[in-house]
CSV table of C-alpha atoms and ligand atoms in Angstrom, one decimal:
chain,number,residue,atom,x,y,z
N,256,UNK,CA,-34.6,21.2,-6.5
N,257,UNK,CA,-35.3,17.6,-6.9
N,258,UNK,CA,-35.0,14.5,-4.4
N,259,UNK,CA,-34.3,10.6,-4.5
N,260,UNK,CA,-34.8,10.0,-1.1
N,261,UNK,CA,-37.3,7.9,-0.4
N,262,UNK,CA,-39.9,9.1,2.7
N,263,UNK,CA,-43.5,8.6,3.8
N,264,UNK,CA,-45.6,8.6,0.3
N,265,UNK,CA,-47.1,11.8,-0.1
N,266,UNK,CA,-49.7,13.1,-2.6
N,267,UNK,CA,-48.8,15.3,-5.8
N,268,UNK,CA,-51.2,17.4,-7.4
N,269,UNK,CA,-50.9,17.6,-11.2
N,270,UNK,CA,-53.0,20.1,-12.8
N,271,UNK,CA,-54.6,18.7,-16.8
N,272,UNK,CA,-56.6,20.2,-19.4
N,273,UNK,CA,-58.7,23.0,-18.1
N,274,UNK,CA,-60.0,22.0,-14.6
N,275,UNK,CA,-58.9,19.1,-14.2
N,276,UNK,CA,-56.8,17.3,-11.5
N,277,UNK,CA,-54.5,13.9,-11.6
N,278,UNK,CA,-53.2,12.9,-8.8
N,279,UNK,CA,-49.4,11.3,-8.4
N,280,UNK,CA,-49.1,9.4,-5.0
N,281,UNK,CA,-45.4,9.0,-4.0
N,282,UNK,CA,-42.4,8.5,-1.7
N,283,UNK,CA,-39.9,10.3,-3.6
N,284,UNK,CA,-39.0,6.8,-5.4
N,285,UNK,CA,-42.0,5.4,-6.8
N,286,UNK,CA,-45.1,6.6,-7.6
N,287,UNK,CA,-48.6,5.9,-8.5
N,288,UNK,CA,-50.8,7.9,-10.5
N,289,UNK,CA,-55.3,8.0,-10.0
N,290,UNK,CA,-56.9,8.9,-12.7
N,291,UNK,CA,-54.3,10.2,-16.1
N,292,UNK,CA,-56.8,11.7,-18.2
N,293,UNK,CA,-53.8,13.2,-19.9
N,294,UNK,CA,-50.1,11.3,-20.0
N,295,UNK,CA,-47.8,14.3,-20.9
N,296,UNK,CA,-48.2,15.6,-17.4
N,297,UNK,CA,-47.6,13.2,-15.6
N,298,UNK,CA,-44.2,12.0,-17.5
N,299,UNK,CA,-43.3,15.5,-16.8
N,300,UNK,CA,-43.9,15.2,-13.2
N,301,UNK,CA,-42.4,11.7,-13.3
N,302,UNK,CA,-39.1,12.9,-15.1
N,303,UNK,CA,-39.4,16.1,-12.9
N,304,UNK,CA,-39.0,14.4,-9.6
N,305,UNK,CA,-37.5,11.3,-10.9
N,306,UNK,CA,-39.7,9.0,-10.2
N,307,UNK,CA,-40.6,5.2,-11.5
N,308,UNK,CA,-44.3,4.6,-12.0
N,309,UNK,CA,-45.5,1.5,-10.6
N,310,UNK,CA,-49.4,1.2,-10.9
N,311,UNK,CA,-52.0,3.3,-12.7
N,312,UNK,CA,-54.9,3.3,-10.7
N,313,UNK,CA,-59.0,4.6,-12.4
N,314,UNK,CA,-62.1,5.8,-10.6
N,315,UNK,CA,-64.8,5.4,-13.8
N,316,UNK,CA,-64.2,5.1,-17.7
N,317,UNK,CA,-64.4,8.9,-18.7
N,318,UNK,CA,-62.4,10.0,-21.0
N,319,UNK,CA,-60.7,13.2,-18.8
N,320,UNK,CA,-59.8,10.3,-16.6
N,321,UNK,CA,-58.7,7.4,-18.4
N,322,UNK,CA,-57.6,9.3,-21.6
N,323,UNK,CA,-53.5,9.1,-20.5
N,324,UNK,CA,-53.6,5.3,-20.0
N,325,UNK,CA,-52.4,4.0,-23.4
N,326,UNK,CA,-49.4,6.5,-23.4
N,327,UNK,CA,-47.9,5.7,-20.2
N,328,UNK,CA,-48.5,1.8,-20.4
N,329,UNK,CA,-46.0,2.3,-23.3
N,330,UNK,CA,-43.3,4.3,-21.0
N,331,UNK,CA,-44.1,1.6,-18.2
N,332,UNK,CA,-45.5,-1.9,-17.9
N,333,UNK,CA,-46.9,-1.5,-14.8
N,334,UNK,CA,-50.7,-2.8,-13.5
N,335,UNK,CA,-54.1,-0.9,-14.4
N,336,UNK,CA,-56.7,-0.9,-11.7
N,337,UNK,CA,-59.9,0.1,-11.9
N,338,UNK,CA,-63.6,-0.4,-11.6
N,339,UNK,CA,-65.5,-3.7,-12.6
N,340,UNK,CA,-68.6,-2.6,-13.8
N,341,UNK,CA,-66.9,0.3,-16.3
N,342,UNK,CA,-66.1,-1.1,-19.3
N,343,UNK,CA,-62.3,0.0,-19.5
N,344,UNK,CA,-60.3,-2.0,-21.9
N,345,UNK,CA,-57.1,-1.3,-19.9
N,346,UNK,CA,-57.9,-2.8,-16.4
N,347,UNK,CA,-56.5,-5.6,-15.8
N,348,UNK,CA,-57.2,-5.5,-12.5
N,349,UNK,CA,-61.1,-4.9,-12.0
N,350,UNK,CA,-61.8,-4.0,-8.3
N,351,UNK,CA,-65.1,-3.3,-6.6
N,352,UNK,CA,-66.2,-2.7,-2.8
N,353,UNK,CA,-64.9,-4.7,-0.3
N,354,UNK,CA,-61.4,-5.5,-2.5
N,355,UNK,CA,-58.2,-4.0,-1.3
N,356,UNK,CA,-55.0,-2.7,-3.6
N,357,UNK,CA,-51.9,-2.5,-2.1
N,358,UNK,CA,-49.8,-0.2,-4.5
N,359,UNK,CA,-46.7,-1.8,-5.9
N,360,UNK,CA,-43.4,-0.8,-4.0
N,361,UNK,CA,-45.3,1.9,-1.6
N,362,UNK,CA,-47.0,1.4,1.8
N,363,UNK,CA,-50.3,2.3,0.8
N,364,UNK,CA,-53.3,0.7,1.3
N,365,UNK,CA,-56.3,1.5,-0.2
N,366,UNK,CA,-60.2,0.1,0.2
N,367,UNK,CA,-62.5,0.2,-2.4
N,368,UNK,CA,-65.8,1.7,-2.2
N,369,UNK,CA,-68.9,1.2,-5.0
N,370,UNK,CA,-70.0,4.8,-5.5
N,371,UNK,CA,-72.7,4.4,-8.6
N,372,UNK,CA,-74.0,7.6,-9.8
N,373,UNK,CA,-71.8,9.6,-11.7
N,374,UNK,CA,-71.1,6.3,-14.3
N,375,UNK,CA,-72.6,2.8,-13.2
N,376,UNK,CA,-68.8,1.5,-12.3
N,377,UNK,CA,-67.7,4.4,-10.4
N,378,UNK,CA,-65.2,3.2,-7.6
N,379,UNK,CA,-63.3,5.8,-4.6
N,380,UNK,CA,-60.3,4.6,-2.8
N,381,UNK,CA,-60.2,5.7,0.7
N,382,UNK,CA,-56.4,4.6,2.4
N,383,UNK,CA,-56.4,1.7,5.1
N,384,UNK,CA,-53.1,1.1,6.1
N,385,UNK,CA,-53.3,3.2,9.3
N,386,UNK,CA,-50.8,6.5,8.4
N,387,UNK,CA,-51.8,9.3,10.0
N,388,UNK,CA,-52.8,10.7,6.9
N,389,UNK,CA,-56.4,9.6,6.0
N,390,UNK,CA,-56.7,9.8,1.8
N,391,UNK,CA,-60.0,9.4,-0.3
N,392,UNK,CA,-59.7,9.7,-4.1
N,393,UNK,CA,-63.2,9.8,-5.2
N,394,UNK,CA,-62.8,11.1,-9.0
N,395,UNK,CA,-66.0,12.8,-10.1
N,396,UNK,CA,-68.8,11.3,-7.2
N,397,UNK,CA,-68.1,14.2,-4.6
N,398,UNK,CA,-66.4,17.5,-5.2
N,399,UNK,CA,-65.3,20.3,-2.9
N,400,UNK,CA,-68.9,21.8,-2.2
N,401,UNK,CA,-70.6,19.6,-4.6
N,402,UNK,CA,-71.0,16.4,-6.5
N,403,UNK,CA,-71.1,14.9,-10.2
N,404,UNK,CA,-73.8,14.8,-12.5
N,405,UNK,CA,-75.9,11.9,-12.6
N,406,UNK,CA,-74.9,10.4,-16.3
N,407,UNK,CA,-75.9,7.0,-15.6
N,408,UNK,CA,-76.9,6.7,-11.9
N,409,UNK,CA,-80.4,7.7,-10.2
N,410,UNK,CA,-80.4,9.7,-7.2
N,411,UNK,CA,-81.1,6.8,-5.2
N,412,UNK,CA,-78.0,5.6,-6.1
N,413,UNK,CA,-76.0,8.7,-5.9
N,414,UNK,CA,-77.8,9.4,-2.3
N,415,UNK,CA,-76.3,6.3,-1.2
N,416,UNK,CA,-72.9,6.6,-2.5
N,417,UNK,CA,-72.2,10.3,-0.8
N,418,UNK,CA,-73.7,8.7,2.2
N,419,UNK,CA,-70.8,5.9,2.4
N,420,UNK,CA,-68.1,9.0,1.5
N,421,UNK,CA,-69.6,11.2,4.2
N,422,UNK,CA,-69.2,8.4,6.5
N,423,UNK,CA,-65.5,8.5,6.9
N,424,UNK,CA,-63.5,10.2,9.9
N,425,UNK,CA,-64.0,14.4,9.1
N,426,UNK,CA,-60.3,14.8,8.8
N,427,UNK,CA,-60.3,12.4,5.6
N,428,UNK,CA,-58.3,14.7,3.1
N,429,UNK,CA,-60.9,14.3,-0.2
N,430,UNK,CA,-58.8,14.4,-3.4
N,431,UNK,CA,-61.6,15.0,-6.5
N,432,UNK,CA,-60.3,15.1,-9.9
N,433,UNK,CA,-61.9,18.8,-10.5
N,434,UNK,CA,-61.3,22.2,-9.6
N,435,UNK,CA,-65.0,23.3,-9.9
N,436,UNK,CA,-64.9,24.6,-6.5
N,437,UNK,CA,-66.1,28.5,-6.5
N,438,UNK,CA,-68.6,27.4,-8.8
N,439,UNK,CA,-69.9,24.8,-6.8
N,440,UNK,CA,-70.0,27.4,-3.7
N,441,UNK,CA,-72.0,30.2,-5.5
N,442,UNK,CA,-74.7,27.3,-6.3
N,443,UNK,CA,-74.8,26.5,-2.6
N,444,UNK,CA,-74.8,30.2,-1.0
N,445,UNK,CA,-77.2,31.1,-3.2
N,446,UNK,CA,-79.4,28.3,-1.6
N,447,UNK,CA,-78.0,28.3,2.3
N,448,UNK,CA,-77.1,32.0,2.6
N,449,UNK,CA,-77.6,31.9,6.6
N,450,UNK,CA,-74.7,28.8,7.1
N,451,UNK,CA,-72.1,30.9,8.3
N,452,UNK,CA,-69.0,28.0,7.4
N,453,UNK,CA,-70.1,28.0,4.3
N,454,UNK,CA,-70.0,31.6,3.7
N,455,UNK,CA,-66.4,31.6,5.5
N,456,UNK,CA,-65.6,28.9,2.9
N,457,UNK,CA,-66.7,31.4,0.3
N,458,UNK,CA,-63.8,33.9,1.2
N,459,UNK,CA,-61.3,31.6,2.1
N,460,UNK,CA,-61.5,29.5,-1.7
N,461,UNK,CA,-61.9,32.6,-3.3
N,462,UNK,CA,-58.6,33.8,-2.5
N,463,UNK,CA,-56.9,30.2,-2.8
N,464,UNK,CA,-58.2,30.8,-6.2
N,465,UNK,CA,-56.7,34.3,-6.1
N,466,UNK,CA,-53.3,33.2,-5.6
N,467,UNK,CA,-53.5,30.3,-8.1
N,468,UNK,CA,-53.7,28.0,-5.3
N,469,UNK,CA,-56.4,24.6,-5.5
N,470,UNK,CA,-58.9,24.1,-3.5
N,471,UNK,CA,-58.4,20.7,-3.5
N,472,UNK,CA,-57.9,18.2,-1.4
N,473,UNK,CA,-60.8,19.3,0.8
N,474,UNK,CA,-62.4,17.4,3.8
N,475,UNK,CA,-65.1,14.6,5.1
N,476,UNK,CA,-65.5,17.6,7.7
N,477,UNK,CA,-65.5,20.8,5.6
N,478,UNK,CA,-67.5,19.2,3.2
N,479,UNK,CA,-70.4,17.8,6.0
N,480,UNK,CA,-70.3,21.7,6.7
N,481,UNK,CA,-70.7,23.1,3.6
N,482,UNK,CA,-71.7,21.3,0.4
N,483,UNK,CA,-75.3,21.1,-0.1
N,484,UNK,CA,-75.1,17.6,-2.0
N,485,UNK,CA,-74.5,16.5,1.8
N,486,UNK,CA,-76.5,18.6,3.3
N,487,UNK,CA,-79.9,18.2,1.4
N,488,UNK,CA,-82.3,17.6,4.6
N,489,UNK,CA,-81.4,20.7,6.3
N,490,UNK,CA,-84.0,22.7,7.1
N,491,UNK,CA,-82.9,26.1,4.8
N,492,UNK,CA,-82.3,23.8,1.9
N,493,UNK,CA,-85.4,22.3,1.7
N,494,UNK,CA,-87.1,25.7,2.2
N,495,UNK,CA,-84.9,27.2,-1.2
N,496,UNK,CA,-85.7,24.2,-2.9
N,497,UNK,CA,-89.8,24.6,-2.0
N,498,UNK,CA,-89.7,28.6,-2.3
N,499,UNK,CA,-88.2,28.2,-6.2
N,500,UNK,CA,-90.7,25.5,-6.8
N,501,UNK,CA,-88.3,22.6,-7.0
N,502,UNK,CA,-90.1,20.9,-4.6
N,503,UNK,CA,-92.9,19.6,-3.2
N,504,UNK,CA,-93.5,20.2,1.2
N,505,UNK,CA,-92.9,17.1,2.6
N,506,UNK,CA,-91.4,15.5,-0.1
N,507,UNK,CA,-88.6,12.8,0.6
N,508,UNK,CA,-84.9,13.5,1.2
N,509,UNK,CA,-83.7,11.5,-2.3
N,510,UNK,CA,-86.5,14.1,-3.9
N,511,UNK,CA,-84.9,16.8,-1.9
N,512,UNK,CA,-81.2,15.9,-3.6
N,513,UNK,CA,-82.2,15.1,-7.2
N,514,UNK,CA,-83.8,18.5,-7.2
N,515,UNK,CA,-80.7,19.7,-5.9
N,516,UNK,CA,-78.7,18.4,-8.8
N,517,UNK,CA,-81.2,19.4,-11.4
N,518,UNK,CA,-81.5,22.9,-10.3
N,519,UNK,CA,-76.8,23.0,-10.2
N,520,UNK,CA,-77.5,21.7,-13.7
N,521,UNK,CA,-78.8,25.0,-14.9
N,522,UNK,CA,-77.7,27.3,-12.1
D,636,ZN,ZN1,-66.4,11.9,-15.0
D,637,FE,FE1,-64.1,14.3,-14.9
């Protein structure tokens, strides 16, 4: 059953490609969609729930993410934001940390944060208009128990940008763009086997995953319990990481997280 009635903007998921998330934030009117990697979708949500696009909104340039752009720009002339220091010939609207987008015909507010690693441009949205509802749409820099590779970022950088995310209140709902969840979780039992949230997080994904529900949105909190791409100083970490040979005793915590992410790249 659909609805025109407009209400307090709420968060769609839509489900692209094989893992992939897009994300369609709306108040039963109008609607604005982070991240279109793939257009069909999200005309199909649109025409679904009949609603009127009004701003396309872009976390970094890759193609999963941007890839729906052109096709919905021809359904709707509406206003492409996204990151400054990606080169994405759509934005007309380049945005980097400190600017703030307030989405056309909704009352949402959202800061931008630089979160370099993933790509050099990559930008999150995290909602400032004071709902109750804290958002952050973060694309492919933090996921639900981990975070993305490092395709043109150094750890330094990536270090720093997880650090700004983890920052924000704990009950921050965190919408990634990736359903790569169980994966991510059997990387970081296998190296933190005696943290006993993370091993409840284990069962209680799993059978999300079970019923064919996402894991996703996840928390600032959840994730600060859990996901070893946030938790690279504790003590059990930094012991895996030595015992496996990863890592030099008494190397630094940056060393500590790019090992991290090297070892997730073949695990
Ligand atoms: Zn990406
Ligand atoms: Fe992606």
């Amino acid at each position: 059953m659909t609805s025109t009635a407009k209400h307090a903007a709420t968060v769609l998921t839509v489900p692209a490609f094989a893992d992939n998330y897009l994300w369609l934030i709306h108040d039963g009117v109008h609607a604005v969609v982070v991240d279109p990697g793939d257009a069909a979708p999200i005309l199909a949500a649109l025409n679904q729930h009949r609603l009127t696009l009004t701003a396309i909104l872009l976390t970094h340039h890759h193609a999963d993410h941007i890839g729906g752009v052109p096709e919905l720009l021809q359904h709707y002339a509406v206003p492409v934001f996204g990151p400054r220091n990606d080169a994405i010939a759509a934005v007309a609207r380049p945005l980097v940390e400190g600017d703030v987008v307030s989405l056309p015909r909704l009352d949402v507010e959202f800061a931008v944060l630089d979160v370099p690693g993933h790509t050099r441009g990559h930008i999150a949205y995290v909602r400032r208009d004071g709902a109750a509802e804290r958002w952050l749409f973060c694309g492919d820099t933090l996921f639900a128990g981990g975070c993305g590779r490092l395709f043109e970022g150094t750890p330094e950088q990536m270090v720093a940008s997880l650090s700004k995310l983890a920052a924000l209140p704990d009950d921050t709902q965190v919408f990634c763009a990736h359903e790569y969840t169980l994966s991510n979780l059997r990387f970081a039992a296998a190296i933190e086997p005696n943290n006993l949230a993370l091993m409840a997080r284990v069962r209680i994904e799993a059978a999300k995953r079970e019923d064919g529900v996402p894991t996703v949105p996840t928390s600032i909190g959840v994730e600060k319990a859990t996901n070893p791409f946030l938790r690279y100083s504790e003590q059990e970490i930094v012991e895996s990481l030595v015992e496996a040979g990863r890592l030099a005793p008494g190397a630094s915590p940056v060393a500590a997280f790019a090992a991290l992410r090297q070892w997730k790249n073949s695990f």
